[in-house]
Amino acid sequence: MQSYLLSEFIVERREDRCIHCRVCERQCANEVHLYDAELDRFFSSEKDCVGCQRCVTLCPTDALYVRPRLEDYRPNSSWTRDKMQNLKKQAATGGVVLTGSGNDKPFRVYWDHLLLNASQVTNPSIDPLREPMELQTFLGRKPDTLKIEFSDGKAKLGSELYPNVMLQIPLVFSAMSLGAISYPAFKSLAMAAKEAGVLFNTGEGGLPVEMRDEYADCAIVQCASGRFGVDLDYLNCARIIEIKIGQGAKPGIGGHLPGEKVSDYIAQTRMIPRGTDALSPAPQHDIYSIEDLSMLIYALKEATNYTKPVSVKIAAVHNVAAIASGIVRAGADIVAIDGIRGGTGAAPLATRDNVGIPMELALASVDKRLRDEGIRNKCSVIAAGGIRSSADAIKAIALGADAVYIGTAALVAMGCTLCQKCYTGKCNWGICTQNPFLTKRLNPELTSQRLLNLLRGWGHEIQEMLGGLGVNAIESLRANREHLRGVGLEEWELNVLGVKGAGE
Amino acid sequence: MNGFNVKFGYRDNFLDNLQPIDILYKTRVNIDGCRATINALGLKHKELNDLLRETVQRGSKELVINNVFGQRYIGTRLYLPSEDKLYIEVNKFPGNDLGTFLNGHRIVVQGNAQDGVGNTMDSGEIIVHGRAGDVTAMSMRGGKIFIRDNVGYRTAIHMKEYRDKVPVLVVGGTAQDFLGEYMAGGMVLLLGLNLQEGEPHRAHYIGTGMHGGVIYLRGYVSEHQLGKEVGVRPLDDQDKENIDCYVREYCNHFGGNPEEILNGSFQKLVPVSLRPYGQIYAY
Ligand code: SF4
Ligand code: SF4
């Protein structure tokens, strides 16, 4: 059925610059650019363009411009172009409208309404170039008290410690599964994490056996509702095990990796037959309550002989603080909270844009609740979903996070332009695709360097800001809301965040 | 843990007040060659599993565990570098998640099992001389489970298979709702031996979202008990062979006359599509 859809982008070619090298034609998996040799000219099939800017970036003479086509319907604040296009798409197909990446709606981004403090006169700021500045962070349960024993004039730790995992910088690559992203993208994350002394998260698509020797030591492996690739070897090789309950981009729903993306290799790491849909049910069917969650947490601890922290990842939803308290009481060592701006490889648009709450509010209320209940030390909190810069990360830590997950930021570092078409499997940047012609565009050696640069850059920025605050360890900033002030926020928002207004 | 600074009370049923392993080993274990007899009376989940691991690490290959009352995860922590597969006899009533992630060992239960038997099991065998609870064989990827009597809800949910690993679940009685939901591989054989003549199975939503594997049912179900994603097919020779083989194995474990069981009428349920939800999206 004809869809009546208008193109989303205008593709413009400046003929005076174009040298007919046909790079654009080769680069576009959506087959927008077509060269007619007989006429010696290009045609473009604009309606297929997703605006990924691959051709624009690679054009050697800057001859291409790809711009959103925004104003063709009569302007209407209620019936926006997006809404109308989706209606037309659905009328033609009867399907659920899919999308990729994170929520792009203009919900308030609280990071942009929070400001950090700095030392002036009354206490000195610290220069991180001259003085040590500690970013090391430990993920896992901490004891209630520390017992120190003295004998022969020597002090010894008397309390038994729980398994903890050290991060050099409080940044962790968030869960992106092999299958959702390509092998080179997956490998790049692993390589960068290893080099930087942080962790990457395998998502629920398993960890290829040949990567385990080298990278399992910096891997968080997921146990999700599909239980793909989960066996004792997988669980025991990793540093941390994460139970995935929910994801910020699609709270409450499962995932379908369509059969055509389940290649031999994907099938092997997920341990399923090739070409079948990899269906992850919405709930984990052995978890219908906090007690059931506890059962799985301890099943994983039993399976790994209590040597690894177990994390539970949930989407930020309305009662997130109470849920997080339950999760800690169920025995989790880490609680990861993924806010409404968290990314995804594929999610129904309606869910992505309308379900969940912003992570900033969720994080602040979880941290407060756990403190009030005296159980904050029993878990680490990782904040995820829409951390765009080192400033967001440091504000998250001041709001109570131990570390932050970065997903979209890492993808952008690898080349992603947030075209939101990850679900089509035609990512021209070679990230969200299994097409070998596209995946070979990423070279893990180089891409991991980009990621490493990102981590290093953020690390330095965080050190600078900490120095400015006059503290010399990230630990001193954690949940220290005195270092934050809000601007342009309502009373209730300041209350939930637990910060004062600027000037107060 | 001292509960210091805890307003709402926090008690860890798993980790608080555990007895040290050497004391447990001294007081609870009787060694006879490679066989160890263990008294589980009153032990916490973790204590018992600590003890099982310790006993195996000290060289036992056969574990007979007596007085088991509700201890969870039996068999899970026995993932050890040695290739030896263990024989574990559980006397009386193991708790939830018996043999979760099981890796090659053989567990025989002389009593009823609870929820989560063989959860995400990889290989090995679990034989239950009694009934089993909910989510039996969930996400199981390999090995065999035999349950003499009934199983609970959501049995064999998301059971899968991988290369030469094809899990098998044989249930002597019947199952509750959602049997084989989201099933992606493997084989379930439901014998219905405790149903009266002509009495149908009770489960509803059998095989909802099923996209792989096969369910054989002895006895009757009506159309409305089946999920939309499964179809009833006649048995071919391979099916008959499978059924024959596993009915005999069932009778070897629990007694009964295989010929009599095989005389009943069997139905085969298979997914109608490998991609049940391929068409619901607008691209
Ligand atoms: S889809 Fe990407 S590569 Fe293709 S024309 Fe549009 S911007 Fe260029
Ligand atoms: S990963 Fe690829 S397909 Fe997805 S938003 Fe980024 S550029 Fe687009």
Tab-separated table of C-alpha atoms in Angstrom, chain B residues 23-135:
chain	number	residue	atom	x	y	z
B	23	ILE	CA	32.834	-27.171	61.558
B	24	LEU	CA	30.119	-28.152	59.108
B	25	TYR	CA	32.395	-30.629	57.406
B	26	LYS	CA	33.397	-32.201	60.702
B	27	THR	CA	29.884	-32.534	62.063
B	28	ARG	CA	27.743	-33.161	58.985
B	29	VAL	CA	29.646	-35.384	56.600
B	30	ASN	CA	30.273	-39.125	56.611
B	31	ILE	CA	32.758	-40.359	54.067
B	32	ASP	CA	32.703	-43.848	52.672
B	33	GLY	CA	35.119	-44.177	49.743
B	34	CYS	CA	34.045	-41.692	47.107
B	35	ARG	CA	30.571	-41.491	48.605
B	36	ALA	CA	29.706	-38.802	51.119
B	37	THR	CA	26.574	-38.814	53.216
B	38	ILE	CA	25.558	-35.373	54.360
B	39	ASN	CA	23.068	-34.386	57.001
B	40	ALA	CA	21.361	-31.191	55.866
B	41	LEU	CA	18.992	-30.851	58.798
B	42	GLY	CA	18.494	-27.182	59.640
B	43	LEU	CA	21.264	-25.910	57.375
B	44	LYS	CA	20.859	-22.603	55.547
B	45	HIS	CA	20.960	-22.528	51.768
B	46	LYS	CA	24.510	-21.283	51.651
B	47	GLU	CA	25.750	-23.565	54.406
B	48	LEU	CA	24.568	-26.645	52.572
B	49	ASN	CA	26.037	-25.506	49.273
B	50	ASP	CA	29.330	-24.538	50.932
B	51	LEU	CA	29.388	-28.027	52.349
B	52	LEU	CA	28.617	-29.715	49.036
B	53	ARG	CA	31.403	-27.809	47.321
B	54	GLU	CA	33.873	-28.558	50.087
B	55	THR	CA	32.979	-32.244	50.065
B	56	VAL	CA	33.462	-32.490	46.316
B	57	GLN	CA	36.718	-30.577	46.454
B	58	ARG	CA	37.928	-33.106	48.995
B	59	GLY	CA	37.312	-35.860	46.487
B	60	SER	CA	33.792	-37.222	46.874
B	61	LYS	CA	32.003	-38.142	43.660
B	62	GLU	CA	28.706	-39.306	45.100
B	63	LEU	CA	26.754	-37.152	47.473
B	64	VAL	CA	23.817	-38.464	49.439
B	65	ILE	CA	22.108	-35.571	51.153
B	66	ASN	CA	19.655	-36.483	53.882
B	67	ASN	CA	17.086	-34.358	55.688
B	68	VAL	CA	16.883	-31.764	52.989
B	69	PHE	CA	14.059	-29.374	53.780
B	70	GLY	CA	13.831	-26.411	51.454
B	71	GLN	CA	17.507	-25.674	50.836
B	72	ARG	CA	17.895	-23.988	47.503
B	73	TYR	CA	20.292	-24.231	44.576
B	74	ILE	CA	21.452	-27.767	45.179
B	75	GLY	CA	23.951	-28.603	42.451
B	76	THR	CA	24.446	-25.031	41.247
B	77	ARG	CA	27.751	-24.343	42.964
B	78	LEU	CA	29.340	-27.559	41.779
B	79	TYR	CA	30.876	-26.011	38.698
B	80	LEU	CA	34.449	-27.090	39.213
B	81	PRO	CA	37.472	-27.364	36.982
B	82	SER	CA	37.422	-31.160	37.182
B	83	GLU	CA	35.515	-32.866	34.408
B	84	ASP	CA	34.052	-35.421	36.814
B	85	LYS	CA	30.323	-35.545	36.844
B	86	LEU	CA	28.762	-36.133	40.211
B	87	TYR	CA	25.866	-38.202	41.398
B	88	ILE	CA	23.739	-36.352	43.925
B	89	GLU	CA	20.909	-38.009	45.811
B	90	VAL	CA	18.571	-35.630	47.580
B	91	ASN	CA	16.447	-37.172	50.256
B	92	LYS	CA	13.205	-35.443	50.917
B	93	PHE	CA	12.427	-31.956	49.817
B	94	PRO	CA	14.905	-29.665	48.071
B	95	GLY	CA	14.043	-25.968	47.885
B	96	ASN	CA	13.669	-23.674	44.903
B	97	ASP	CA	16.029	-23.607	41.975
B	98	LEU	CA	17.224	-27.186	42.274
B	99	GLY	CA	19.986	-27.693	39.716
B	100	THR	CA	19.891	-24.140	38.400
B	101	PHE	CA	22.570	-23.660	35.696
B	102	LEU	CA	23.396	-27.347	36.207
B	103	ASN	CA	26.481	-28.408	34.368
B	104	GLY	CA	26.573	-32.128	33.736
B	105	HIS	CA	25.782	-33.591	37.158
B	106	ARG	CA	23.038	-36.093	37.894
B	107	ILE	CA	20.559	-35.279	40.638
B	108	VAL	CA	17.986	-37.737	41.933
B	109	VAL	CA	15.327	-36.453	44.313
B	110	GLN	CA	13.417	-38.865	46.530
B	111	GLY	CA	10.541	-36.510	47.197
B	112	ASN	CA	8.873	-33.428	45.777
B	113	ALA	CA	10.779	-30.518	44.289
B	114	GLN	CA	9.720	-26.876	44.385
B	115	ASP	CA	9.879	-24.024	41.869
B	116	GLY	CA	12.604	-23.509	39.310
B	117	VAL	CA	13.884	-27.058	38.856
B	118	GLY	CA	16.614	-27.013	36.198
B	119	ASN	CA	16.377	-23.244	35.631
B	120	THR	CA	18.703	-22.347	32.714
B	121	MET	CA	20.248	-25.801	33.009
B	122	ASP	CA	23.010	-26.548	30.563
B	123	SER	CA	23.566	-30.282	30.787
B	124	GLY	CA	23.115	-33.217	33.163
B	125	GLU	CA	20.075	-34.980	34.508
B	126	ILE	CA	17.483	-34.325	37.185
B	127	ILE	CA	15.100	-37.090	38.234
B	128	VAL	CA	12.346	-36.241	40.679
B	129	HIS	CA	10.428	-39.034	42.396
B	130	GLY	CA	7.490	-36.789	43.109
B	131	ARG	CA	6.133	-33.529	41.739
B	132	ALA	CA	7.788	-30.241	40.816
B	133	GLY	CA	6.572	-26.656	41.159
B	134	ASP	CA	6.387	-23.673	38.830
B	135	VAL	CA	8.862	-22.680	36.111
